[in-house]
mmCIF file of C-alpha atoms in Angstrom:
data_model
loop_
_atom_site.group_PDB
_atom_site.id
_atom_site.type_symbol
_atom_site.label_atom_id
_atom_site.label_comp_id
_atom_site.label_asym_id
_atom_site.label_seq_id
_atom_site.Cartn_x
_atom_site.Cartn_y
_atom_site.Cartn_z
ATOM 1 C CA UNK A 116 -6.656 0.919 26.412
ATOM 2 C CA UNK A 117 -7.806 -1.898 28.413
ATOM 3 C CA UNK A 118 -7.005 -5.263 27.332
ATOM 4 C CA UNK A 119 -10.433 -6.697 27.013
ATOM 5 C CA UNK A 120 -11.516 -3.985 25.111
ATOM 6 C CA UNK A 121 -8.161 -4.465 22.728
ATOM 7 C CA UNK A 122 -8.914 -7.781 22.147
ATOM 8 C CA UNK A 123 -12.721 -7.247 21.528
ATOM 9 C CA UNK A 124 -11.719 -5.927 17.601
ATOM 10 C CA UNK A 125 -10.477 -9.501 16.835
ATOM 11 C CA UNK A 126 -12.282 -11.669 14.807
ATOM 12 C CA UNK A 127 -13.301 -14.595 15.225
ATOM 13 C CA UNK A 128 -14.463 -13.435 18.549
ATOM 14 C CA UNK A 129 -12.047 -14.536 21.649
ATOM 15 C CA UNK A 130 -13.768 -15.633 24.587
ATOM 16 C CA UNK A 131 -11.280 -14.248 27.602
ATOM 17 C CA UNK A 132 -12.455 -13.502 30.802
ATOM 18 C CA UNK A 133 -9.245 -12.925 32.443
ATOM 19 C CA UNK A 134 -7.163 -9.758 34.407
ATOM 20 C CA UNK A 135 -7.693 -6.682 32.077
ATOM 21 C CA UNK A 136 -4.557 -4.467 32.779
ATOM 22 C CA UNK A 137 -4.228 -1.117 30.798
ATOM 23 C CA UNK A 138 -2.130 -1.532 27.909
ATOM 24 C CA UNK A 139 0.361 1.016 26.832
ATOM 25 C CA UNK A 140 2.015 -0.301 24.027
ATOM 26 C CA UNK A 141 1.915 -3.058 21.313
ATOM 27 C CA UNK A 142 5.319 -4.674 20.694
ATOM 28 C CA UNK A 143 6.927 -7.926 19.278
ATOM 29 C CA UNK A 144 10.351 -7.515 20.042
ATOM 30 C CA UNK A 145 11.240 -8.835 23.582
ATOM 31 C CA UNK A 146 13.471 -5.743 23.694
ATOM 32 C CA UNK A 147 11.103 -3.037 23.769
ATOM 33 C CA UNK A 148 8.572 -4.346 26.007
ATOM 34 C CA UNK A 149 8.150 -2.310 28.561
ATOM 35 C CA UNK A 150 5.306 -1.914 31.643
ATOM 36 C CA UNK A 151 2.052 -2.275 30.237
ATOM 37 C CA UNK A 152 3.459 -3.534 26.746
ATOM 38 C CA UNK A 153 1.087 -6.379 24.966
ATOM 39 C CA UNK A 154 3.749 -8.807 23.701
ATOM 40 C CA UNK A 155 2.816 -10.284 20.860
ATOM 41 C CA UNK A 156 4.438 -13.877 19.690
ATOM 42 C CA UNK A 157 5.857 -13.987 16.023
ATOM 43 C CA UNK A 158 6.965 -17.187 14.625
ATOM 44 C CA UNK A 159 9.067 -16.310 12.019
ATOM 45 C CA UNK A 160 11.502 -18.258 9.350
ATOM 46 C CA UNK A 161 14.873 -18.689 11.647
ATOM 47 C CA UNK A 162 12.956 -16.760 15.023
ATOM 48 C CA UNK A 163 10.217 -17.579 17.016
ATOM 49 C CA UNK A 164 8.782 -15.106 19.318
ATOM 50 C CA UNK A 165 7.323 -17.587 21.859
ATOM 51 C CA UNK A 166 10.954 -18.212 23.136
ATOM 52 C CA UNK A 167 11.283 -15.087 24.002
ATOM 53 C CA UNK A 168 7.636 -14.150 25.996
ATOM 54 C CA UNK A 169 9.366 -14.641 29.215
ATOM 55 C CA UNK A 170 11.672 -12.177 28.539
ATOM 56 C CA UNK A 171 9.489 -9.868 27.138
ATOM 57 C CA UNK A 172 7.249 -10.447 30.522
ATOM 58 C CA UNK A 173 10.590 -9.750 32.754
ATOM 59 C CA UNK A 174 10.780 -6.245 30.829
ATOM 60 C CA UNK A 175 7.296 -5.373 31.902
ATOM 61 C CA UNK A 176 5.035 -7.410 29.106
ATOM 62 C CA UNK A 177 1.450 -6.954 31.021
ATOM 63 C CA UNK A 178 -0.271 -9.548 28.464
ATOM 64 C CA UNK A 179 1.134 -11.842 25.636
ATOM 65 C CA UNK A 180 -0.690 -12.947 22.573
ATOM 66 C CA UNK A 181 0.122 -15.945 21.037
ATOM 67 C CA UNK A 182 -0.497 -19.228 19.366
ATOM 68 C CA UNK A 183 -0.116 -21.955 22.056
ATOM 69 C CA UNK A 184 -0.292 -21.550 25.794
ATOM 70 C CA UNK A 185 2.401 -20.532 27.885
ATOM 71 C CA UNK A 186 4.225 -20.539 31.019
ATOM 72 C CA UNK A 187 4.313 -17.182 31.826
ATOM 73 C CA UNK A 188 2.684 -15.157 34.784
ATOM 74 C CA UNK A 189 0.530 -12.296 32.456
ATOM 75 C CA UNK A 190 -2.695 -13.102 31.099
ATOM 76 C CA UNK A 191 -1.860 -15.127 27.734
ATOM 77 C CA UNK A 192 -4.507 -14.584 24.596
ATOM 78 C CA UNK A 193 -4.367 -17.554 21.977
ATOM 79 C CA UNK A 194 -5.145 -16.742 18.654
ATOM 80 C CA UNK A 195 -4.943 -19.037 15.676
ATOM 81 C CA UNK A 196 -3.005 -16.507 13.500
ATOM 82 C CA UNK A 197 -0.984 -13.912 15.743
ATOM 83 C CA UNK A 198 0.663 -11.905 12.426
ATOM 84 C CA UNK A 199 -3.326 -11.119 11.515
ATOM 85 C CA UNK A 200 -3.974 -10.293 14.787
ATOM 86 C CA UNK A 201 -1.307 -7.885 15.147
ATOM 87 C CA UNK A 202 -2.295 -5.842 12.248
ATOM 88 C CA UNK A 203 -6.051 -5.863 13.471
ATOM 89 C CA UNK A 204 -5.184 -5.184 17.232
ATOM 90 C CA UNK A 205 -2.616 -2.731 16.163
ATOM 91 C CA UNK A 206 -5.055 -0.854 14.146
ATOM 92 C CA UNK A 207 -7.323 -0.635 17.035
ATOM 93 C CA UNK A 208 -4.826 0.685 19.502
ATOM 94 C CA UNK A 209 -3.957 3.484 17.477
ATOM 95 C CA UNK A 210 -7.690 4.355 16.618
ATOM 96 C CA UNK A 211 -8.103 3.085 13.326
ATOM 97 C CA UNK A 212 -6.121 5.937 11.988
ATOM 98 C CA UNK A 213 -6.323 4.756 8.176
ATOM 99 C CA UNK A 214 -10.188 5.105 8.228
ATOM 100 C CA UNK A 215 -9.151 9.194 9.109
ATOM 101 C CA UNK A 216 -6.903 9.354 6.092
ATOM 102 C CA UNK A 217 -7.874 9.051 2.132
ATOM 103 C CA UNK A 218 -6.052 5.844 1.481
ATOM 104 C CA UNK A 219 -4.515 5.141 -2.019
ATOM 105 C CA UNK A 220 -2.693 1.347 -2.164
ATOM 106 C CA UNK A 221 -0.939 0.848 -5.372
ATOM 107 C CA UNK A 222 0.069 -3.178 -5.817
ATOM 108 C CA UNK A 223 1.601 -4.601 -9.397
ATOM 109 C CA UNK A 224 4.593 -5.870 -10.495
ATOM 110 C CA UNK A 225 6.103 -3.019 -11.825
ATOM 111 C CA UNK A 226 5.459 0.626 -11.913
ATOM 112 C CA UNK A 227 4.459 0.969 -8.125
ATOM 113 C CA UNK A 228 6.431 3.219 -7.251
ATOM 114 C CA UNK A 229 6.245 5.643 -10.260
ATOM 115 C CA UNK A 230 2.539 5.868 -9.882
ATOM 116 C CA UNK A 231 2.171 6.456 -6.045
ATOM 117 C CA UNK A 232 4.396 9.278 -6.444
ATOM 118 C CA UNK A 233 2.366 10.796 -9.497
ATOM 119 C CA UNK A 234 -0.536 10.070 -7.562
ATOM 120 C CA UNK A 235 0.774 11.971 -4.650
ATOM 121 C CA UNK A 236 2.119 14.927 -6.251
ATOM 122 C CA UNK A 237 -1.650 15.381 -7.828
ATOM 123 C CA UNK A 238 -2.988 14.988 -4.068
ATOM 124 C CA UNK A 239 -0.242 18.190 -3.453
ATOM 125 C CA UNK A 240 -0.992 20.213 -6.521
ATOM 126 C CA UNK A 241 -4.621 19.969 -5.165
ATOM 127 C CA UNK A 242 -3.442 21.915 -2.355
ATOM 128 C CA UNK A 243 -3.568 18.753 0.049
ATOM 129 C CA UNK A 244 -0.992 17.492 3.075
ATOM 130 C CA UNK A 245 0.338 13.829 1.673
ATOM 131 C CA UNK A 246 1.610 11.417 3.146
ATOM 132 C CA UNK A 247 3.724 8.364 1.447
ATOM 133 C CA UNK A 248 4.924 4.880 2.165
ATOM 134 C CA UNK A 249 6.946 2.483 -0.439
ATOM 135 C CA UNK A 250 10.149 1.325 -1.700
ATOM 136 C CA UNK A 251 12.244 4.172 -1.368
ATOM 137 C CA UNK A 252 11.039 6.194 1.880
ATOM 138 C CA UNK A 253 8.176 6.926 3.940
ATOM 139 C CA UNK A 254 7.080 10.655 3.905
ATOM 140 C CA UNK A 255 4.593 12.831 5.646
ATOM 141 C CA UNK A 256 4.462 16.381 4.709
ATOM 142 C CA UNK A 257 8.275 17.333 3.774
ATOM 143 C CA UNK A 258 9.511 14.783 6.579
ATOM 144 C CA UNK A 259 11.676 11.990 5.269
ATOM 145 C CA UNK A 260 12.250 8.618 6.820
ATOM 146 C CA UNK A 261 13.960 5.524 5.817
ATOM 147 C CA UNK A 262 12.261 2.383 5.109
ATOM 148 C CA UNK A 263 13.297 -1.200 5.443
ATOM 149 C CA UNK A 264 10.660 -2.563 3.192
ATOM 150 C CA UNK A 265 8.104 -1.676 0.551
ATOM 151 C CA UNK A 266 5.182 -2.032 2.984
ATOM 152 C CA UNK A 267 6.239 -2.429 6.119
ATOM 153 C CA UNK A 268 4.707 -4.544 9.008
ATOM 154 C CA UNK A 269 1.783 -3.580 10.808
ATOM 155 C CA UNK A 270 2.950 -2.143 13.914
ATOM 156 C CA UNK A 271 5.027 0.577 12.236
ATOM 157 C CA UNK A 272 2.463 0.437 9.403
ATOM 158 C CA UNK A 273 -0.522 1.633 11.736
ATOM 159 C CA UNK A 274 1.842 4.196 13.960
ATOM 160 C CA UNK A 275 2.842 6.097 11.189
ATOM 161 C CA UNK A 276 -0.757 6.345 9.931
ATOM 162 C CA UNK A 277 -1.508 7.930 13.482
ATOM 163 C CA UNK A 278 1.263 9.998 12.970
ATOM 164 C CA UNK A 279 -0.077 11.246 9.885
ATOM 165 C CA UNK A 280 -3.463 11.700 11.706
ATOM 166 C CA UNK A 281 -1.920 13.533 14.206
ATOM 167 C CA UNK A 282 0.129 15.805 11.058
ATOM 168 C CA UNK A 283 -2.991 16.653 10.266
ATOM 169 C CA UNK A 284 -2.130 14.695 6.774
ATOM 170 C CA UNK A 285 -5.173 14.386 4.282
ATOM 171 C CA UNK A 286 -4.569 11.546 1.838
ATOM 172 C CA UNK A 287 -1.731 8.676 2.040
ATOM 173 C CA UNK A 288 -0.948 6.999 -0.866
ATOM 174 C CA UNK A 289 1.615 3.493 -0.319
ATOM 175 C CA UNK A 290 2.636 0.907 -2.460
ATOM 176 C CA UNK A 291 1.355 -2.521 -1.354
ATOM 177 C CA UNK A 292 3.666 -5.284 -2.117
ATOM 178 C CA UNK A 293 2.644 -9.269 -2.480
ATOM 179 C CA UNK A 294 4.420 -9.723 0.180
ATOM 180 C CA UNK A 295 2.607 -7.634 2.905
ATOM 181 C CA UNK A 296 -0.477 -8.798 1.757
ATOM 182 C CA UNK A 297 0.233 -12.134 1.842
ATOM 183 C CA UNK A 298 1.784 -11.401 5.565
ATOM 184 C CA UNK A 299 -1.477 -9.927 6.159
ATOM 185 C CA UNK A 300 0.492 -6.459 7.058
ATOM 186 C CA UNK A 301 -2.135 -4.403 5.826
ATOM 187 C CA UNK A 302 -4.909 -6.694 7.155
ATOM 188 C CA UNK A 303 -6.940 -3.422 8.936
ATOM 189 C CA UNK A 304 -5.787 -0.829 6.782
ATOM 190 C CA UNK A 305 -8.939 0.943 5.193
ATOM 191 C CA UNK A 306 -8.303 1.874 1.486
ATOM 192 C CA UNK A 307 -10.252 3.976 -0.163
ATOM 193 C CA UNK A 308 -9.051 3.265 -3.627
ATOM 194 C CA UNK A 309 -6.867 0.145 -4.972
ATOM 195 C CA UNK A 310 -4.984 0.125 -8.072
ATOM 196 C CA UNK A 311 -3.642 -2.100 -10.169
ATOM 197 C CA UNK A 312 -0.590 -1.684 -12.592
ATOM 198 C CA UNK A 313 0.727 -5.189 -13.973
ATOM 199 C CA UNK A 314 1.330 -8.741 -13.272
ATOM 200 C CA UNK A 315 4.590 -9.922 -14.923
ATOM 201 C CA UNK A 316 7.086 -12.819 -13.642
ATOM 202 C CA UNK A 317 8.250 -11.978 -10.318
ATOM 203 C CA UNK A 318 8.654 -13.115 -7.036
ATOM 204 C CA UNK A 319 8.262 -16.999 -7.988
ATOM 205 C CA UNK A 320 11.114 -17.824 -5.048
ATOM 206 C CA UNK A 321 8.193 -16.995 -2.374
ATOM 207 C CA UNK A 322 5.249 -17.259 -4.140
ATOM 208 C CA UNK A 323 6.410 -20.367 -6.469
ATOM 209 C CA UNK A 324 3.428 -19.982 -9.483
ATOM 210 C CA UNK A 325 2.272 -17.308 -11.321
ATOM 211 C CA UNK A 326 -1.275 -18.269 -9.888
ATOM 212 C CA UNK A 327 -0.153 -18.187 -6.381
ATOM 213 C CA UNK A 328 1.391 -14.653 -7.115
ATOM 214 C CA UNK A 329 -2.039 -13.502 -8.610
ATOM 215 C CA UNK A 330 -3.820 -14.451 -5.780
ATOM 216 C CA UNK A 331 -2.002 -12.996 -3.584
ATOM 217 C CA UNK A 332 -2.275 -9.530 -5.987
ATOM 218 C CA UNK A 333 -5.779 -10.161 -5.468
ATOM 219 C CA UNK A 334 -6.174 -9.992 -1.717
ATOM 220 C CA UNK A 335 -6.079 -6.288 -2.074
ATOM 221 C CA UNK A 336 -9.684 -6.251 -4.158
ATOM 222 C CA UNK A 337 -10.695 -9.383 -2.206
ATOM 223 C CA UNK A 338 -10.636 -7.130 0.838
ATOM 224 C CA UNK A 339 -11.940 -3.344 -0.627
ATOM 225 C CA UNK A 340 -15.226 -2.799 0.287
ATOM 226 C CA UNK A 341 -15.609 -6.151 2.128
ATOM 227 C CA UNK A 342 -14.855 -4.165 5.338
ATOM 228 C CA UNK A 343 -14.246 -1.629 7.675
ATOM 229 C CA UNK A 344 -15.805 1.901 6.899
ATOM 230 C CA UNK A 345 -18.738 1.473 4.188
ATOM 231 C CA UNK A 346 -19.504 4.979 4.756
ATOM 232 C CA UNK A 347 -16.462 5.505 2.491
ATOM 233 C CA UNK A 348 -16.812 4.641 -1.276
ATOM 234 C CA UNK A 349 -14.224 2.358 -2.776
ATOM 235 C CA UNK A 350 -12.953 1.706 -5.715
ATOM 236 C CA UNK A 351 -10.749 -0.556 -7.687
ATOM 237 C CA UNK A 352 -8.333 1.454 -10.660
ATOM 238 C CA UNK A 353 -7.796 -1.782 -12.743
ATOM 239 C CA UNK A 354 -5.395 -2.143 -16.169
ATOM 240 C CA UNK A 355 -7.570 -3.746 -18.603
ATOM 241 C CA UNK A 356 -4.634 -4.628 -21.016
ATOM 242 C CA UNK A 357 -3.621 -6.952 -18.032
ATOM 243 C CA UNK A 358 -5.488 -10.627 -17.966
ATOM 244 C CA UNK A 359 -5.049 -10.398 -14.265
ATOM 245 C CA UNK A 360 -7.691 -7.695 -13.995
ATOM 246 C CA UNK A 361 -10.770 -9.386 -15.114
ATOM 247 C CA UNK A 362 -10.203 -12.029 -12.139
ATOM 248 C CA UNK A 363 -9.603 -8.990 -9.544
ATOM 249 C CA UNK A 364 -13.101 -7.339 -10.962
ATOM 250 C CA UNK A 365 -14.756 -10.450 -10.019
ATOM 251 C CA UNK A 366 -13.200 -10.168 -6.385
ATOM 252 C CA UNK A 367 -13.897 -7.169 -5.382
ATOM 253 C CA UNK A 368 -17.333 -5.193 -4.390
ATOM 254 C CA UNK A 369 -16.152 -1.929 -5.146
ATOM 255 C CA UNK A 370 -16.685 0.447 -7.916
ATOM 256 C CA UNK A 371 -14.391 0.155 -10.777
ATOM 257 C CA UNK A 372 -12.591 1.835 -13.272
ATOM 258 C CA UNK A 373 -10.025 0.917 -15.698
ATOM 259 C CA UNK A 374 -7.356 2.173 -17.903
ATOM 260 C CA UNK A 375 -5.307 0.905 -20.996
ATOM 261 C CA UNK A 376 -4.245 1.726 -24.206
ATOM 262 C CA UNK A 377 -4.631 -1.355 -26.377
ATOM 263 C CA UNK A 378 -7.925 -2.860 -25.072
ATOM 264 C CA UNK A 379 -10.904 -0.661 -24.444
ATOM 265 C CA UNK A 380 -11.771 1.236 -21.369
ATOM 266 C CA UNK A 381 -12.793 3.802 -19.175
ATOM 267 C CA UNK A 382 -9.426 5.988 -19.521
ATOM 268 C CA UNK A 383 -8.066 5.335 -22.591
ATOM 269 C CA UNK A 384 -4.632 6.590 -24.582
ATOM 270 C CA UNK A 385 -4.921 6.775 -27.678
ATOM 271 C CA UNK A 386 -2.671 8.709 -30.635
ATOM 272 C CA UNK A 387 0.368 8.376 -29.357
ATOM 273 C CA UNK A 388 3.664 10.114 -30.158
ATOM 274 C CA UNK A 389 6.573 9.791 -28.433
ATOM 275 C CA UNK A 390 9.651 11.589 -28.277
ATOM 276 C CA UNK A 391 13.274 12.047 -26.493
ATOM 277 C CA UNK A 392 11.999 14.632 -24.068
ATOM 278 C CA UNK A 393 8.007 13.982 -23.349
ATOM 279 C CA UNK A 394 4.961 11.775 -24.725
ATOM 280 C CA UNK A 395 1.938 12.870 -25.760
ATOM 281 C CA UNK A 396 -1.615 11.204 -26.297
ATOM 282 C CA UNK A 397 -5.461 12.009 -26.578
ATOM 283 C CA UNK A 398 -7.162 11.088 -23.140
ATOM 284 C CA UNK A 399 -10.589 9.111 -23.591
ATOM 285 C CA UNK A 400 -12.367 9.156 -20.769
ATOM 286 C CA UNK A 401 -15.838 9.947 -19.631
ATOM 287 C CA UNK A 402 -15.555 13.576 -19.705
ATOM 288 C CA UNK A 403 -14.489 13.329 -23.353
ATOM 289 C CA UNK A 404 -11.194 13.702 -24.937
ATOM 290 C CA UNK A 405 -8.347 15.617 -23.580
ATOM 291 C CA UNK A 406 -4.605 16.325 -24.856
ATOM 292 C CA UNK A 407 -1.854 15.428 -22.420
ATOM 293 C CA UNK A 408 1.520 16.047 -23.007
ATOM 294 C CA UNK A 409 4.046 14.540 -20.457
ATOM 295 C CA UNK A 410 7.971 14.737 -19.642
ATOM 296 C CA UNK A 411 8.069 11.233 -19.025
ATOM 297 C CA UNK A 412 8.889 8.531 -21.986
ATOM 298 C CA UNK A 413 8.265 4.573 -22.215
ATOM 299 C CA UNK A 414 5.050 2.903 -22.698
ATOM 300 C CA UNK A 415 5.325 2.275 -19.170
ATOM 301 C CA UNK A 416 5.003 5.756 -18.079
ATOM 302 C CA UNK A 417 1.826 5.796 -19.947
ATOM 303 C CA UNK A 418 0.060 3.285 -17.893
ATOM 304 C CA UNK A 419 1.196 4.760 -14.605
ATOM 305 C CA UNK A 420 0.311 8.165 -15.660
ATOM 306 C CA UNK A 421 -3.028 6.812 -16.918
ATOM 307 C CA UNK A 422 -3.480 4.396 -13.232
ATOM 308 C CA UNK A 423 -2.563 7.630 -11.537
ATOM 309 C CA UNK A 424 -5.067 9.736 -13.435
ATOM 310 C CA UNK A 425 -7.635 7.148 -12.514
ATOM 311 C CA UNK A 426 -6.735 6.702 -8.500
ATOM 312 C CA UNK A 427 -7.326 11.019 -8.795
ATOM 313 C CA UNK A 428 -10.510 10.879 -10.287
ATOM 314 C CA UNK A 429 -12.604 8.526 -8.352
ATOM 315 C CA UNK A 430 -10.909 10.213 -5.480
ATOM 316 C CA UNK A 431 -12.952 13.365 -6.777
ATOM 317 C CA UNK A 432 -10.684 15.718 -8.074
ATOM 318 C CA UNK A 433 -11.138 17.468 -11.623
ATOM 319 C CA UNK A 434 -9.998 16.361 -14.671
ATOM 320 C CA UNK A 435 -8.178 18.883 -15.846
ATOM 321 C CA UNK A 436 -6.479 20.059 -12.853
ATOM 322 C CA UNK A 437 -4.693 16.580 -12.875
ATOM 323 C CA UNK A 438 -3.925 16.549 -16.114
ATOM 324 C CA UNK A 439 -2.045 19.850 -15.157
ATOM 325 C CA UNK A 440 -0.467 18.046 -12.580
ATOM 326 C CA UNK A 441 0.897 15.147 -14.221
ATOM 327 C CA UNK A 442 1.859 17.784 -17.205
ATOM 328 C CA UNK A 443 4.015 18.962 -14.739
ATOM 329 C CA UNK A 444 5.810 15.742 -13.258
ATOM 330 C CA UNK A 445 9.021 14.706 -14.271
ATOM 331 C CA UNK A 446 9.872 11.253 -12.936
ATOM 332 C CA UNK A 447 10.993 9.716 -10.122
ATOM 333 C CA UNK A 448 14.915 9.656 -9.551
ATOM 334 C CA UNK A 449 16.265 6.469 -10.374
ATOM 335 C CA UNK A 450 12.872 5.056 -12.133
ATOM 336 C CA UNK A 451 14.041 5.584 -16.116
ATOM 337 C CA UNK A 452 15.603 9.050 -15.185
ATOM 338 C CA UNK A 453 16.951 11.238 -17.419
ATOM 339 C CA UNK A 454 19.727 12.562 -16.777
ATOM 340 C CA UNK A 455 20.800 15.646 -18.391
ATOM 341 C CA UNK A 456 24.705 17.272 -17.508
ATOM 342 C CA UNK A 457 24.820 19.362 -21.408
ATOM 343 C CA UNK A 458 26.628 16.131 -22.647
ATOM 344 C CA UNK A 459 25.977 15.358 -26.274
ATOM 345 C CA UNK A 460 24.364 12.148 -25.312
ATOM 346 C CA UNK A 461 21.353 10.663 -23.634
ATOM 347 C CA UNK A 462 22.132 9.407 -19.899
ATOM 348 C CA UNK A 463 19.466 7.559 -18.230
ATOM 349 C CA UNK A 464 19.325 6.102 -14.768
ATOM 350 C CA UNK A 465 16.780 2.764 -14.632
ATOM 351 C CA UNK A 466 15.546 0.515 -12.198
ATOM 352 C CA UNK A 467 15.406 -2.278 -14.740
ATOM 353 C CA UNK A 468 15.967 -5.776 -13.306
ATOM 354 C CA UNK A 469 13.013 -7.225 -15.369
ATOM 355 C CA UNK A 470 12.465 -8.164 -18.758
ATOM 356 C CA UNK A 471 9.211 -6.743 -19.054
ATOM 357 C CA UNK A 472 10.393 -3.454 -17.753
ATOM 358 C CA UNK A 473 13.008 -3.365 -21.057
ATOM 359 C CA UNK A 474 10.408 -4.314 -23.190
ATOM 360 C CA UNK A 475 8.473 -1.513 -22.768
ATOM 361 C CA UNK A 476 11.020 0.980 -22.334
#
C-alpha cells in the first residue's frame, strides 16, 4: 500500500504532499523495521519512540509517523495523537479485517472472561469457526497463542483479525479492557455487538475515580454505531441491575438489550434455585419463558450466562439452541472451577481478587 493512500484513512484529514513509497509493514519497534516499514513514534511511560526513528530509518523505515518533526531523511507524517493513529492506519493496512468478522467485545469489571467464552462456545455449537482474544489466550479455530495482555495493542490486535480473515473464521468474540480503550487500542475495530457485565471498584491506580473508570467503560457504546460499517446492525447487551448502564444507553446509537435479575428487563432470571452442582432459573425474555438449567453456580454465573444469552440473540441465533448450548457449558478453568478428584469435599479453583467477586459467589 502506498503511503498516501495509508494515510488518507486518518482523521482529521492530513494534508501531505510528499514522496509516496510502498509500504510493507507497520511497526513501532525500531527493531523490526525493515525496507518499506512505516515507523510509527510511541511515547510511552519510561520509552519514547521518537529517540529511536533514526534507528528505525537505518533498518529500512521508508516513512515515520509521529508527533513533532524530525531529523530524519524519510518522509515524516505529524499527527496529534500517534497511538490513535496506529490503530486506525493499522486497520487500514490490513483491510479492515474486523468489518469481515462478526465482532463480539465484552468490557466490565468482572466476569469478562467467563462470558466471552460462553459466548464463543454458542458461536461453535452453532456450527461456526471462532475466534477469541482476552486474558488468558488468543485462539482461532483450535490454534492457541499466548497473550501478554487482555486486549492487546493495535498492531497485533488488527493482524490477528486478518489472520482470522484469512482462517476463514466467522465470528470473534474478545474481551475489551479499560485499559485498551482508553489507549485507544481498539480505536478501528468494528463491533457488531458490545456488552456490558459490571462496574465494581477496580483499576483506581490508572484511572484514579470511579467516574473516570466509567467513562472510560463507556467509550465502547460511545463508539458502536457511531462508525465504520452501518450496513452492519449494532447493538449494546447492557446489565440493567448495574447504575452504570443507564449512562452507556444514553451513549450509544445502537440497538439495545438488557439483562438482570433484580430490576426488570429484556432477559430476565427469575425463580432461582441453586445447588452444589448446577443453577437453574425461568428465562423471561421476548420469546416467552424458558427453563434453563446450568452446571455453573454463583449469582455471577447467572449474569454472564444471561449477557452471553443476550450477545447470541441479537447476533441472530435461536433461542433455544443457545439455551442448549449454555446447558452444556461447564466453566472456564480457573474462573470458580470445580474441581472434582472423588474426594469427600468440595475443591474449587477461583479467580477472586475482588470483593465483589466473593460477594456474589
Amino acid at each position: 500500500m502506498k503511503l498516501h493512500e495509508l494515510i488518507g484513512y486518518l482523521h482529521p484529514f492530513v494534508d501531505y504532499k510528499g514522496e509516496n513509497p510502498e509500504i510493507t509493514s507497520i511497526e513501532n519497534d525500531n527493531r523490526r523495521a525493515t525496507p518499506g516499514s512505516l515507523f510509527i513514534c510511541i511515547k510511552g511511560y519510561t520509552v519514547d519512540g521518537h529517540d529511536f526513528a533514526e534507528s528505525a530509518v537505518k533498518n529500512g523505515a521508508a516513512a515515520v509517523l509521529a508527533e513533532r518533526e524530525l531529523p530524519v531523511n524519510v518522509p515524516v507524517i505529524v499527527v496529534k495523537d500517534t497511538v490513535r493513529a496506529m490503530a486506525v492506519l493499522a486497520d487500514a493496512f490490513y483491510g479492515q479485517p474486523s468489518q469481515k468478522l462478526h465482532m463480539v467485545g465484552i468490557t466490565g469489571t468482572n466476569g469478562k472472561t467467563t462470558t466471552s467464552h460462553i459466548i464463543e462456545q454458542i458461536f461453535k455449537d452453532a456450527g461456526q469457526k471462532t475466534g477469541l482474544i482476552g486474558t488468558m489466550y488468543t485462539k482461532i479455530g483450535e490454534q492457541i497463542f499466548e497473550v501478554k495482555n487482555t486486549t492487546p495493542e493495535s498492531l497485533t490486535l488488527q493482524k490477528t483479525f486478518k489472520r482470522m480473515v484469512d482462517e476463514q473464521v466467522d465470528t470473534a468474540v474478545m474481551e475489551v479492557s479499560s485499559h485498551a480503550l482508553v489507549y485507544g487500542r481498539v480505536h478501528g475495530t468494528d463491533y457488531n455487538v458490545a456488552v456490558f457485565t459490571n462496574l465494581t471498584q477496580d483499576h483506581l491506580d490508572y484511572h484514579k475515580t470511579m467516574e473516570e473508570y466509567r467513562k472510560a467503560k463507556g467509550l465502547l457504546f460511545s463508539q458502536l454505531g457511531n462508525a465504520f460499517n452501518h450496513e452492519k446492525p449494532k447493538f449494546a447487551v447492557l446489565n440493567s441491575d448495574d447504575p452504570a448502564s443507564d449512562e452507556f444507553a444514553m451513549l450509544t446509537t445502537a440497538h439495545i438489550l438488557t439483562y438482570g435479575i433484580d430490576n426488570h428487563a429484556d432477559l430476565q432470571a427469575i425463580n432461582i434455585a441453586m445447588s452444589a452442582s448446577g443453577t437453574s432459573f425461568d428465562l423471561v425474555s421476548p420469546f416467552g419463558v424458558k427453563k434453563v438449567n446450568i452446571q455453573l453456580i454463583g449469582k455471577f454465573s447467572i449474569y454472564n450466562v444471561l449477557a452471553s444469552i443476550g450477545a447470541a440473540l441479537v447476533s441472530g441465533l435461536p433461542l433455544e439452541d443457545i439455551i442448549a448450548s449454555v446447558e452444556g457449558v461447564k466453566g472456564v478453568s480457573g474462573r470458580f472451577e470445580v474441581v472434582d478428584a472423588g474426594q469427600d469435599f468440595s475443591v474449587i479453583v477461583d479467580y477472586a481478587i475482588l470483593l465483589t467477586v466473593l460477594k456474589m459467589s
